[in-house]
Structures are given as structure tokens and as C-alpha cells.
Coordinates of C-alpha atoms and ligand atoms in Angstrom, one line a residue:
M8 CA -62.6 66.6 -93.1
A9 CA -63.5 67.3 -96.6
G10 CA -65.8 70.3 -97.2
R11 CA -68.1 71.5 -99.9
G12 CA -65.1 73.1 -101.7
S13 CA -63.9 69.5 -102.4
L14 CA -66.2 69.3 -105.3
P15 CA -64.2 70.6 -108.3
E16 CA -65.0 74.0 -109.6
G17 CA -67.1 73.9 -112.8
S18 CA -68.0 70.2 -112.3
L19 CA -71.6 68.9 -112.8
F20 CA -73.4 66.0 -111.1
L21 CA -76.2 64.3 -113.1
G22 CA -79.1 62.5 -111.3
F23 CA -81.8 60.5 -113.1
D24 CA -85.1 59.2 -111.8
S25 CA -86.5 56.3 -113.7
S26 CA -90.0 56.3 -112.3
T27 CA -93.4 54.8 -113.2
Q28 CA -94.6 57.5 -115.5
S29 CA -91.4 59.3 -116.6
L30 CA -87.6 59.5 -116.7
K31 CA -86.4 62.7 -115.2
A32 CA -83.0 64.3 -114.8
T33 CA -81.6 67.0 -112.5
V34 CA -78.2 68.5 -112.8
L35 CA -76.3 70.1 -109.9
N36 CA -73.2 72.2 -110.1
N37 CA -70.4 72.1 -107.5
E38 CA -72.3 74.6 -105.4
L39 CA -75.2 72.1 -105.3
T40 CA -77.4 74.4 -107.2
I41 CA -79.8 73.0 -109.8
V42 CA -78.5 74.1 -113.3
A43 CA -80.8 72.0 -115.5
S44 CA -83.6 69.6 -115.4
E45 CA -85.4 67.6 -118.1
I46 CA -88.1 65.0 -118.4
V47 CA -89.4 62.3 -120.8
N48 CA -93.0 61.4 -120.1
F49 CA -93.6 57.8 -121.2
D50 CA -97.2 58.1 -122.4
S51 CA -96.8 61.4 -124.3
D52 CA -93.2 61.4 -125.4
L53 CA -93.1 57.7 -126.4
P54 CA -96.7 57.1 -127.4
H55 CA -95.9 54.1 -129.6
Y56 CA -95.7 52.0 -126.4
K57 CA -99.3 52.8 -125.7
T58 CA -98.7 52.7 -121.9
E59 CA -101.2 54.3 -119.5
G60 CA -99.3 56.1 -116.7
G61 CA -96.2 54.2 -118.0
V62 CA -97.7 50.8 -117.4
Y63 CA -99.8 48.0 -118.9
R64 CA -102.6 46.3 -116.9
D65 CA -103.1 42.7 -117.9
P66 CA -106.9 42.1 -118.4
A67 CA -106.3 38.3 -118.2
D68 CA -104.4 38.3 -114.9
D69 CA -105.9 40.4 -112.1
G70 CA -103.4 42.7 -110.5
H71 CA -100.7 41.9 -113.1
I72 CA -99.1 45.3 -113.9
Y73 CA -95.9 45.6 -115.9
S74 CA -93.9 48.0 -118.2
P75 CA -92.0 47.4 -121.5
T76 CA -88.4 47.1 -120.5
I77 CA -87.2 48.6 -123.8
M78 CA -89.2 51.8 -123.3
W79 CA -86.9 52.7 -120.4
V80 CA -83.9 52.3 -122.8
E81 CA -85.5 54.5 -125.4
A82 CA -86.4 57.0 -122.8
L83 CA -82.7 57.2 -121.6
E84 CA -81.6 57.9 -125.1
L85 CA -84.3 60.6 -125.7
L86 CA -83.6 62.3 -122.3
L87 CA -79.9 62.5 -123.1
E88 CA -80.7 64.0 -126.5
K89 CA -82.9 66.6 -124.8
L90 CA -80.4 67.4 -122.1
K91 CA -77.6 67.8 -124.6
T92 CA -79.0 71.2 -125.6
K93 CA -78.9 72.3 -121.9
I94 CA -75.6 71.1 -120.5
N95 CA -72.2 70.1 -121.7
F96 CA -71.8 66.4 -120.8
S97 CA -68.0 66.7 -120.7
E98 CA -68.4 68.7 -117.5
V99 CA -70.3 65.9 -115.7
V100 CA -67.9 64.2 -113.3
A101 CA -70.4 61.8 -111.8
V102 CA -73.8 60.4 -112.7
S103 CA -76.2 58.5 -110.5
G104 CA -79.9 57.6 -110.5
S105 CA -82.9 56.4 -108.8
G106 CA -85.3 53.8 -110.0
Q107 CA -88.9 52.9 -109.1
Q108 CA -88.3 50.3 -106.4
H109 CA -88.8 46.5 -106.9
G110 CA -89.2 46.5 -110.7
S111 CA -87.0 44.0 -112.5
V112 CA -85.3 43.3 -115.8
Y113 CA -84.3 39.9 -117.2
W114 CA -81.2 39.8 -119.3
K115 CA -81.1 37.0 -121.8
K116 CA -78.3 34.5 -121.8
G117 CA -75.4 35.8 -124.0
S118 CA -76.4 39.5 -123.7
H119 CA -73.3 40.7 -121.8
P120 CA -71.1 40.9 -124.9
L121 CA -73.8 43.1 -126.5
L122 CA -74.0 45.4 -123.5
S123 CA -70.2 45.7 -123.3
S124 CA -69.6 46.6 -126.9
L125 CA -72.3 49.1 -127.8
D126 CA -71.7 50.7 -131.2
P127 CA -71.9 54.6 -130.8
G128 CA -73.1 54.8 -134.4
K129 CA -76.3 53.0 -133.6
S130 CA -79.2 53.7 -131.1
L131 CA -79.3 51.9 -127.8
L132 CA -82.8 50.7 -128.7
S133 CA -81.7 48.9 -131.9
Q134 CA -78.8 47.2 -130.1
L135 CA -80.6 46.2 -126.9
K136 CA -84.0 45.2 -128.2
D137 CA -83.1 41.5 -128.2
A138 CA -81.2 41.5 -125.0
F139 CA -84.0 40.3 -122.7
S140 CA -85.5 37.0 -121.9
T141 CA -88.8 38.7 -121.4
M142 CA -89.8 42.1 -122.8
D143 CA -92.1 42.7 -119.8
S144 CA -90.8 44.1 -116.5
P145 CA -92.9 43.4 -113.5
I146 CA -93.2 46.7 -111.5
W147 CA -94.1 47.9 -108.0
M148 CA -97.8 48.2 -108.8
D149 CA -98.1 44.5 -109.5
S150 CA -100.2 42.5 -106.9
S151 CA -100.5 39.2 -108.7
T152 CA -98.0 37.2 -106.6
T153 CA -100.0 36.6 -103.4
K154 CA -99.5 32.8 -103.8
Q155 CA -95.7 33.1 -104.2
C156 CA -95.6 35.4 -101.1
R157 CA -97.2 32.9 -98.9
E158 CA -95.0 30.1 -100.3
I159 CA -91.9 32.0 -99.5
E160 CA -93.1 33.0 -96.0
N161 CA -94.1 29.4 -95.2
A162 CA -90.7 28.1 -96.5
V163 CA -88.7 30.3 -94.1
G164 CA -90.9 29.8 -91.0
G165 CA -93.6 32.5 -91.4
A166 CA -94.1 36.2 -92.3
L167 CA -92.4 37.6 -89.2
E168 CA -89.3 35.4 -89.7
L169 CA -89.0 36.7 -93.3
A170 CA -89.4 40.2 -92.0
K171 CA -86.6 39.6 -89.5
L172 CA -84.4 38.2 -92.2
T173 CA -85.0 40.7 -95.0
G174 CA -86.6 43.8 -93.4
S175 CA -90.1 43.1 -94.8
R176 CA -92.6 40.3 -94.8
A177 CA -93.4 39.1 -98.3
Y178 CA -95.0 41.8 -100.5
E179 CA -96.5 41.0 -103.9
R180 CA -94.5 43.8 -105.6
F181 CA -91.1 42.8 -104.1
T182 CA -88.8 41.2 -106.6
G183 CA -88.3 37.8 -104.9
P184 CA -92.0 36.9 -105.2
Q185 CA -92.0 38.3 -108.7
I186 CA -89.0 36.1 -109.7
R187 CA -90.7 33.1 -108.1
K188 CA -93.8 33.7 -110.3
I189 CA -91.7 33.8 -113.4
Y190 CA -89.9 30.6 -112.3
E191 CA -93.2 28.9 -111.6
T192 CA -95.3 30.1 -114.5
T193 CA -92.7 30.6 -117.3
P194 CA -89.7 28.4 -116.4
D195 CA -88.2 28.7 -119.9
I196 CA -87.8 32.5 -119.3
Y197 CA -86.2 31.9 -115.9
E198 CA -83.9 29.4 -117.5
D199 CA -82.9 31.7 -120.4
T200 CA -82.0 34.6 -117.9
E201 CA -78.3 35.2 -117.1
R202 CA -78.8 38.3 -115.0
I203 CA -81.7 39.9 -113.1
S204 CA -81.4 43.7 -112.6
L205 CA -83.6 46.0 -110.6
V206 CA -84.7 49.1 -112.5
S207 CA -81.9 51.0 -110.7
S208 CA -79.1 48.6 -111.5
F209 CA -80.5 48.1 -115.0
M210 CA -80.0 51.8 -115.9
A211 CA -76.6 51.8 -114.2
S212 CA -75.7 48.7 -116.3
I213 CA -76.4 50.5 -119.5
L214 CA -74.3 53.5 -118.4
V215 CA -71.3 51.4 -117.5
G216 CA -71.7 48.9 -120.3
S217 CA -71.6 45.9 -118.0
Y218 CA -73.8 44.4 -115.4
A219 CA -73.9 46.7 -112.4
S220 CA -74.4 45.4 -108.9
I221 CA -77.7 45.9 -107.1
D222 CA -77.2 48.4 -104.3
E223 CA -77.8 47.3 -100.7
T224 CA -80.7 49.8 -100.2
D225 CA -82.7 48.9 -103.2
G226 CA -81.7 45.3 -102.7
A227 CA -83.7 45.3 -99.5
G228 CA -86.8 45.7 -101.5
M229 CA -86.6 42.2 -102.9
N230 CA -87.3 39.9 -99.9
L231 CA -83.9 38.3 -100.8
M232 CA -81.2 40.2 -98.9
D233 CA -80.2 39.6 -95.2
I234 CA -81.0 43.0 -93.8
N235 CA -78.3 42.7 -91.0
Q236 CA -75.5 41.2 -93.1
R237 CA -76.3 43.0 -96.3
T238 CA -75.6 39.8 -98.3
W239 CA -78.1 37.5 -100.2
S240 CA -79.9 35.3 -97.7
K241 CA -79.2 31.7 -98.7
T242 CA -82.4 30.6 -96.9
V243 CA -84.6 33.0 -98.8
L244 CA -82.9 32.4 -102.1
E245 CA -83.6 28.7 -101.8
A246 CA -87.2 29.4 -101.0
T247 CA -87.6 31.6 -104.0
A248 CA -86.1 29.9 -107.1
P249 CA -83.2 27.5 -107.9
G250 CA -79.8 28.9 -109.1
L251 CA -80.9 32.4 -108.2
E252 CA -77.6 33.7 -106.6
G253 CA -75.7 33.4 -109.9
K254 CA -78.4 35.5 -111.6
L255 CA -78.3 38.3 -109.1
G256 CA -74.5 39.2 -109.0
N257 CA -73.0 41.0 -106.0
L258 CA -74.5 43.7 -103.8
A259 CA -72.7 47.1 -103.3
P260 CA -73.2 50.1 -101.1
A261 CA -75.3 52.9 -102.7
Y262 CA -72.4 55.4 -102.5
S263 CA -69.9 53.2 -104.3
V264 CA -68.7 53.4 -107.8
A265 CA -70.4 51.2 -110.4
G266 CA -67.8 52.0 -113.0
R267 CA -66.8 54.6 -115.5
V268 CA -69.2 55.7 -118.1
A269 CA -69.1 53.4 -121.2
P270 CA -67.3 54.5 -124.4
Y271 CA -70.7 54.6 -126.1
F272 CA -71.7 57.7 -124.1
V273 CA -68.2 59.2 -124.4
Q274 CA -68.4 59.0 -128.2
R275 CA -72.1 59.7 -128.7
F276 CA -72.8 62.3 -126.1
Q277 CA -69.2 63.6 -125.3
F278 CA -69.1 62.5 -121.7
D279 CA -65.6 62.6 -120.2
K280 CA -64.1 59.1 -120.2
N281 CA -63.4 59.4 -116.5
C282 CA -67.0 60.3 -115.5
L283 CA -68.0 58.0 -112.7
V284 CA -71.3 56.2 -112.5
I285 CA -72.3 55.9 -108.8
Q286 CA -74.6 53.0 -107.9
W287 CA -78.2 53.8 -108.7
S288 CA -80.7 53.2 -105.9
G289 CA -84.4 53.2 -105.3
D290 CA -86.5 56.3 -105.7
N291 CA -87.6 56.5 -102.1
P292 CA -84.0 56.1 -100.8
S293 CA -82.8 58.7 -103.2
S294 CA -85.5 61.1 -102.0
L295 CA -84.3 60.5 -98.5
A296 CA -80.9 61.7 -99.6
G297 CA -82.4 64.6 -101.5
L298 CA -84.4 65.8 -98.6
T299 CA -81.3 65.6 -96.4
L300 CA -83.2 63.6 -93.8
N301 CA -80.8 63.0 -90.9
T302 CA -82.9 63.5 -87.8
P303 CA -84.8 60.5 -86.4
G304 CA -87.8 62.6 -85.4
D305 CA -88.3 63.8 -89.0
L306 CA -90.8 62.1 -91.3
A307 CA -91.0 62.5 -95.0
I308 CA -94.2 62.1 -96.9
S309 CA -93.9 61.7 -100.7
L310 CA -97.1 62.3 -102.6
G311 CA -96.6 60.8 -106.1
T312 CA -97.8 57.9 -108.2
S313 CA -97.3 56.0 -104.9
D314 CA -97.6 57.7 -101.6
T315 CA -94.8 56.9 -99.2
V316 CA -93.9 57.8 -95.6
F317 CA -90.3 57.4 -94.5
G318 CA -87.8 58.3 -91.9
I319 CA -84.4 57.2 -90.6
T320 CA -83.5 55.0 -87.6
A321 CA -80.3 53.6 -86.1
E322 CA -81.5 50.1 -85.7
A323 CA -83.3 47.6 -87.9
K324 CA -86.5 46.4 -86.1
P325 CA -88.6 44.9 -88.8
S326 CA -92.2 43.9 -88.1
L327 CA -95.2 42.6 -90.0
E328 CA -95.9 46.1 -91.3
G329 CA -93.8 48.5 -93.3
H330 CA -90.2 48.1 -94.6
V331 CA -86.7 48.4 -93.3
F332 CA -84.0 49.3 -95.8
P333 CA -80.3 50.3 -95.3
N334 CA -79.9 54.0 -95.3
P335 CA -78.3 54.8 -98.7
V336 CA -76.1 57.6 -97.4
E337 CA -75.2 56.2 -93.9
P338 CA -73.5 52.8 -93.9
D339 CA -74.6 51.9 -90.3
G340 CA -78.1 53.3 -90.4
Y341 CA -81.5 52.3 -91.8
M342 CA -84.5 53.9 -93.3
V343 CA -88.1 52.8 -92.5
M344 CA -90.9 53.2 -94.9
L345 CA -94.6 52.6 -95.6
C346 CA -96.0 52.5 -99.2
Y347 CA -99.5 53.1 -100.6
K348 CA -100.4 52.3 -104.2
N349 CA -103.4 54.6 -104.3
G350 CA -101.7 57.9 -104.4
S351 CA -101.9 60.6 -107.1
L352 CA -103.9 58.5 -109.6
T353 CA -106.7 57.9 -107.1
R354 CA -106.7 61.5 -106.0
E355 CA -107.0 62.4 -109.7
D356 CA -109.9 59.9 -110.1
V357 CA -111.8 61.6 -107.3
R358 CA -111.0 65.0 -108.8
N359 CA -112.3 63.9 -112.1
Q360 CA -115.5 62.5 -110.7
C361 CA -116.3 65.1 -108.1
A362 CA -114.4 68.3 -108.8
E363 CA -114.9 69.1 -112.5
K364 CA -111.5 67.6 -113.4
S365 CA -109.9 70.7 -111.9
W366 CA -107.4 71.0 -109.0
D367 CA -108.7 74.5 -108.3
V368 CA -112.2 73.1 -107.7
F369 CA -110.7 70.2 -105.7
N370 CA -108.8 72.7 -103.5
S371 CA -111.8 75.0 -103.1
Y372 CA -113.8 72.0 -101.8
L373 CA -111.0 71.1 -99.4
E374 CA -111.0 74.6 -98.1
K375 CA -114.7 75.0 -97.7
T376 CA -115.3 71.7 -95.9
P377 CA -114.5 71.6 -92.1
P378 CA -111.6 69.6 -90.7
L379 CA -112.9 66.1 -89.5
N380 CA -115.5 66.3 -92.4
G381 CA -118.4 65.8 -90.0
G382 CA -117.1 62.2 -89.3
K383 CA -117.1 61.2 -92.9
L384 CA -114.5 58.5 -93.5
G385 CA -113.6 57.1 -96.9
F386 CA -111.4 54.3 -98.2
Y387 CA -110.6 54.8 -101.9
Y388 CA -108.8 52.0 -103.7
K389 CA -108.8 52.5 -107.5
D390 CA -106.0 49.8 -107.6
H391 CA -105.6 46.8 -105.3
E392 CA -104.0 48.5 -102.3
I393 CA -100.7 47.5 -100.6
L394 CA -101.4 49.0 -97.2
P395 CA -103.9 47.6 -96.1
P396 CA -104.0 44.6 -98.6
L397 CA -107.5 45.4 -99.8
P398 CA -109.0 45.0 -103.3
V399 CA -110.3 47.7 -105.7
G400 CA -113.3 49.4 -104.2
F401 CA -114.5 52.6 -102.5
H402 CA -116.0 52.3 -98.9
R403 CA -117.7 55.2 -97.1
Y404 CA -118.7 55.6 -93.5
I405 CA -120.1 58.3 -91.2
V406 CA -118.7 58.2 -87.7
E407 CA -121.1 59.5 -85.0
N408 CA -120.7 60.8 -81.5
F409 CA -116.9 61.4 -81.9
N410 CA -117.3 65.1 -80.9
D411 CA -117.2 63.9 -77.3
V412 CA -113.6 62.6 -77.3
S413 CA -114.2 60.8 -74.0
S414 CA -117.1 58.9 -75.4
D415 CA -117.0 55.1 -75.9
N416 CA -120.0 55.4 -78.0
V417 CA -118.3 56.3 -81.3
V418 CA -120.2 54.3 -83.9
E419 CA -120.1 54.2 -87.7
R420 CA -122.6 53.5 -90.4
E421 CA -121.8 52.7 -93.9
V422 CA -123.2 54.9 -96.6
E423 CA -123.3 54.8 -100.4
E424 CA -122.0 58.2 -101.3
F425 CA -120.9 61.6 -100.0
D426 CA -121.6 65.0 -101.6
P427 CA -118.7 66.0 -103.9
P428 CA -117.0 68.5 -101.5
S429 CA -117.1 65.9 -98.7
E430 CA -115.8 63.2 -101.0
V431 CA -112.7 65.4 -101.8
R432 CA -112.0 66.0 -98.1
A433 CA -112.7 62.3 -97.3
I434 CA -110.0 61.1 -99.7
I435 CA -107.4 63.5 -98.4
E436 CA -108.2 63.0 -94.7
G437 CA -108.5 59.2 -95.3
Q438 CA -105.1 59.0 -96.9
M439 CA -103.4 61.1 -94.1
L440 CA -105.2 59.3 -91.2
S441 CA -104.1 56.0 -92.7
M442 CA -100.5 57.2 -92.9
R443 CA -100.6 58.5 -89.3
G444 CA -102.2 55.3 -88.0
H445 CA -99.8 52.9 -89.7
A446 CA -96.7 55.1 -89.0
E447 CA -97.5 55.0 -85.3
R448 CA -98.1 51.3 -85.3
F449 CA -94.8 50.8 -87.1
G450 CA -93.0 52.8 -84.3
M451 CA -92.3 55.9 -86.4
P452 CA -92.0 59.2 -84.4
N453 CA -95.3 60.2 -82.9
P454 CA -95.9 63.1 -83.2
P455 CA -93.1 63.7 -85.7
K456 CA -90.8 66.7 -85.0
R457 CA -91.7 67.9 -88.5
I458 CA -92.9 66.5 -91.8
I459 CA -91.1 67.2 -95.0
A460 CA -93.5 66.8 -97.9
T461 CA -92.3 66.0 -101.4
G462 CA -93.7 64.6 -104.7
G463 CA -96.2 66.3 -107.1
A464 CA -99.0 66.9 -104.7
S465 CA -96.6 68.6 -102.2
T466 CA -97.2 71.8 -104.1
N467 CA -100.8 71.7 -102.9
G468 CA -101.2 74.1 -99.9
S469 CA -104.6 72.8 -99.0
I470 CA -103.3 69.2 -98.7
L471 CA -100.3 70.3 -96.6
K472 CA -102.7 72.1 -94.2
S473 CA -104.6 68.9 -93.6
I474 CA -101.3 67.0 -93.0
A475 CA -100.3 69.5 -90.3
Q476 CA -103.7 69.3 -88.6
I477 CA -103.8 65.5 -88.7
F478 CA -100.2 64.8 -87.6
G479 CA -100.1 67.8 -85.2
C480 CA -96.7 69.0 -86.4
P481 CA -95.1 71.6 -88.8
V482 CA -94.9 70.8 -92.5
F483 CA -91.9 71.8 -94.6
T484 CA -91.4 71.5 -98.4
V485 CA -88.4 71.6 -100.6
Q486 CA -87.7 73.8 -103.6
R487 CA -88.6 71.2 -106.2
P488 CA -91.1 68.4 -105.7
D489 CA -88.9 66.0 -107.6
S490 CA -86.6 65.0 -104.7
A491 CA -85.7 61.6 -106.2
S492 CA -83.7 62.8 -109.2
L493 CA -82.3 65.7 -107.0
G494 CA -81.3 63.1 -104.4
A495 CA -79.7 61.0 -107.2
A496 CA -77.6 64.0 -108.3
L497 CA -76.6 64.6 -104.7
R498 CA -75.7 61.0 -104.3
A499 CA -73.6 61.3 -107.5
A500 CA -71.6 64.1 -105.7
H501 CA -71.4 62.0 -102.5
G502 CA -70.1 58.9 -104.4
W503 CA -67.6 61.1 -106.2
L504 CA -66.4 62.5 -102.9
C505 CA -66.2 59.1 -101.2
N506 CA -64.2 57.9 -104.2
A507 CA -61.9 60.9 -104.1
E508 CA -61.3 60.6 -100.4
G509 CA -60.7 56.8 -100.7
S510 CA -63.2 56.0 -98.0
F511 CA -66.7 56.8 -96.8
V512 CA -67.4 60.5 -96.0
P513 CA -70.7 61.6 -94.3
I514 CA -72.9 63.2 -97.0
S515 CA -73.5 66.3 -94.8
C516 CA -69.9 67.2 -95.6
L517 CA -71.2 68.4 -99.0
Y518 CA -73.6 71.0 -97.5
E519 CA -72.9 71.4 -93.8
G520 CA -73.6 75.0 -92.7
N521 CA -74.6 76.0 -96.2
L522 CA -77.8 74.1 -96.9
E523 CA -79.9 77.2 -97.4
K524 CA -77.6 78.4 -100.1
T525 CA -78.0 75.2 -102.1
S526 CA -81.0 73.8 -104.0
L527 CA -81.5 71.3 -101.1
G528 CA -82.9 73.6 -98.3
S529 CA -86.4 73.1 -97.0
K530 CA -88.9 75.8 -95.9
L531 CA -91.7 75.9 -93.4
V532 CA -95.1 76.1 -95.1
V533 CA -97.5 75.2 -92.4
P534 CA -96.6 75.8 -88.7
A535 CA -98.0 73.4 -86.0
G536 CA -101.1 74.8 -84.5
E537 CA -100.4 76.0 -80.9
K538 CA -103.8 77.2 -79.8
E539 CA -106.2 75.3 -77.5
E540 CA -108.6 74.7 -80.5
D541 CA -105.7 73.1 -82.5
R542 CA -105.0 70.7 -79.6
E543 CA -108.7 69.8 -79.4
L544 CA -108.8 69.2 -83.1
L545 CA -105.8 66.9 -82.9
K546 CA -107.4 64.9 -80.2
K547 CA -110.5 64.4 -82.4
Y548 CA -108.3 63.4 -85.3
T549 CA -106.7 60.8 -83.0
L550 CA -110.0 59.4 -82.2
L551 CA -111.1 59.3 -85.8
M552 CA -107.8 57.7 -86.8
R553 CA -108.4 54.9 -84.2
K554 CA -111.9 54.4 -85.6
R555 CA -110.5 54.2 -89.1
M556 CA -107.9 51.6 -88.1
E557 CA -110.6 49.5 -86.5
I558 CA -112.9 49.7 -89.6
E559 CA -109.8 48.9 -91.8
R560 CA -109.0 45.8 -89.7
R561 CA -112.6 44.6 -90.2
L562 CA -112.4 45.2 -93.9
V563 CA -109.2 43.3 -94.2
E564 CA -110.7 40.4 -92.2
K565 CA -113.7 40.4 -94.6
I566 CA -112.2 41.0 -98.0
G567 CA -108.4 41.4 -97.7
R568 CA -105.8 39.3 -99.5
A569 CA -104.7 36.5 -97.2
Ligands
XUL13 C1 -91.9 51.6 -102.6 C2 -92.7 51.5 -103.8 C3 -93.0 52.7 -104.6 C4 -92.1 52.8 -105.8 C5 -92.6 53.9 -106.7 O1 -91.8 50.4 -101.9 O2 -93.2 50.4 -104.2 O3 -92.9 53.8 -103.8 O4 -90.8 52.9 -105.4 O5 -91.7 54.2 -107.7

């Protein structure tokens, strides 16, 4: 079997992450050590787009959130310019990337010749600015397609049927409902589109100078792909929009080769002409690879613009909650995932309102308030939430009598506000209790063997301590919180190796027995509490979690999106 030595001496592997707020790159050498990283922040590095957090919010269409497609093109060019000073592109033997999941790009009829003959004397921006049938890319934060979701579910026999077919019931941010909205509301744009890419396959298309396939993992975030066959589902395609299959192209496994890097990049940035572009995938799937998640009892929690919880499983058992995607690095396996829209931006909002706009103050409040927060439970939705499907709003309750865990008399009363330290603890405990409650309901490991935390907020020790107490398991972190671009660089190496071997090779071949010497190793940051008082605390959190799920269900019945 191939070993780590199979990666050629002196070679580099480049991984991108085209996310909501930025485009990042991580470069690994053949020892799988990070040798460079770089970032373009959309708001501050490309201020002329006037995005906030990388997005536009449409005041005229509630929940409609999108990004300017061309900004991602300009960001790629700028990132390569910045990276040029740090690495020699001619040493890169494979490139891959991850994209925010579900976002889509609409190539205008007649654009392929443009894409396949880019002039290295001119910028990408100047050549691709007219290549799209709409300049607006719907992204994962959008929640304006509830109507289309119900239409698609009804057409295939209900939400559970759609979940069984595609791995998820219809979600507003998923690409199928987004495409249907475009088809219904702006049919001329739909008609004028020759190819629909995901953010992932869009960036790969630019790099190979031709339309790249959608990879099977990110493709499962569209409500269009048959999760068992890994082909487009004719039933759902028909329920979504006419003539769709022709606009989607083929699907491909995440570890396969999308093509060689286009001459544009060879001439303008001195890439080697044999440099392989490995299929790009979604950011959560790439994180799964970067975290080297391979044990079914492990859960990953990513705390970023979105918060996600994910793990791996051998079988696809979709339900009305959560998502099943193919595992990007294991052809027969699956990944399971939950996604929350109110992640870092909402934590930041509470920080700004209650903790003097300072993470230090925020953390000191978290440290000085007791676990369980005296029964204070908060629901904080700065944006319309995905899980549960609740609208913008903050809801606060005080749960009483839960100190006696055997009591049936646990009651809550709604209150207007909490004192600032309690508010800080309430948002963190609330987010984690929701993750635990939904993860258990979706059949994820309970308790997990361990949690690996990643994303920006995974550097916050106070938050990690709460995670360990609420889930009752040890918490690990990785060296860099940006596991998506790291995972993409690792997938570039994996794709390169599979290509060199002529067939699929397990990704662990790249690091087996050596993980700790690479940039991929994880370290224990909060051990599981073993004392009697820790067990008591966990029982009380379990009770509080059940109460929270009950209140949440009532809120959904009252004000949730149907
Ligand atoms: C996953 C999701 C988000 C985006 C963030 O389903 O919508 O996590 O991938 O980039």
C-alpha cells in the first residue's frame, strides 16, 4: 500500500476555502506540514463590493441573502497575487478547494468559450464579468424559498420521501429550491443559463478553464441528487425546474481529478502545466477531511459564520432532521450533519450588546457565571434560523425546580431580559444544548467518544469548557481553526495520490502512524469530568436540554416556518 513517502519530495499541495466572509488558502508540503497560508477578506480587502460579512441582505425580500459572484473571481486573483510572494507555484502538484455549501453560480449561454480561452495578459475579472446570467449568487444564508421547498416536497410525496431520496428534506438554502425560485420568479435568467455551478465547482471551473463537475458530496446539498445512487434524481429534477439536468453536468467523486490547471494560471502565475486540480467540495466535508475524522463515535463541532455538528456513518439513514452527504474521502461512507445559521455573528451581537464589544469581557462573564446559569435558557436568532426553522427574535426563559432531577415539576416562565453575564452564558449554553438535543434526535453518538472543535470560536477555552460539560465528553482542537482550507489541501494530496495509484487509496495512507508529526494532529484541551459532581451536572444539563427542546417545539408550532 502506498505510504506517506509517495508524495514527491519538494512538492506542495494548495487548498482554498471560498467561504461566506473570505477566501483562504493553506499550503501543505509533502510532509503534510503547513508552509504558508493567506486570506482575502471580502469586506475589508474588496470594499468596493460593499458587502457586510461577505453578503447582501435584500430589504425588499425577507430572508433573501446573496453575494456578488464576480467578487469571488476577484478574490481568487488577489489571493494568488498575495500567495505568490510566499510560495513558488511551480512546486504545487495539486490544488483543491472547499466552498460554502449550497451557494450557486449561473453561467450565461455562450460563456464556455470565454472560460476556456482566458487571456493571461488580462485579469480574470475583466474577462469573466459578463459570463453570468445573474450577477447574484444565492448563498447558504438565504431563507426566502419556503414556498419552493413545500412545492418540491409535495411533488415527490412529502418531506420524508425527499429526505430518503436526497439525504435531506427540502431546506431553503439548498440549491434545488433556489434554482426553482429563479425559474419561477425570473424565467428569463433560468432560460439564459447554460450551466449551474456550486461555489465549489465554480472555483474549480475557473482553475481548469472549463465547466468542472459538481462533486457527489457537495452535490448532496442540493436536494437534487439520489443519495444512494449518487446520480441526479430524475424525480426531483422534474419537481424542481424543466431542462435542469443539462444545466448541471455530471457528478464526480470528491477525490477525482477535475483537470489540469488552465494555461492562464501557468502563464500568469507560473503553475506547472501538469498541476492537477482535484474536485472542490463543500466546506464542511473538507473540514471532515482536515480533522481526519474516521471514527463513528467522534463528533466535530465547527464554530464559524455557521455552526455545524458533523460525524461519519457507514449507512445513509436520512430523516426529517439534519443532512446525509457522501463522505468526501471514503467512497462507501457517509457524513451526517446539522447546521445552524446563528453562529459567530450572533455570538458577536451578544458580545457587542452585553460585553463591551470585547471577547475578554465575554469570557470573563462566562467564567464567573455558574454552569446551568440558574436555569436561564435563551434562544437567540439574529437571522432566521435553519434549525429550528424560527424567525429573527430573542426569547428568554427561566426554568425552575430543575435542581431536583427526578422532579416532574420543571416549569419555565418567559422573561424580558437577563443581566449581561447571564445573557453571555445563555447564548453559549443555549447553542450547545440545541446541538446536543438535535444531534441525539438525529441518532448521532450519545455521548460522543470525543468532540473535535474547529472554526474561529474553537480557540475560546471558556466555550470549549461548556461544550465538555454539556456533552459529557472530552474536547479536542486542531492546530489551526481553519480546517476547511487545510482539509482542501489534504484532499489535493489525496486526489493526487489516487491519481498516481490509478485507483482509490484510503486517505489515512497519507498520514498513518505519523499524524502527530503533521499539521493535522489534534490535542486534548478539556478532559471529560470524571467526578461525581461532573456526573450530577451532566444529568442536570440533560434535563435542561429536554426542557429546551420542549420549549423549542412550542415556539416552532407558534411562529415557525411551515
Ligand atoms: C451547511 C451550511 C453552512 C455553509 C457555510 O449546510 O449551510 O455550514 O456551508 O459555509
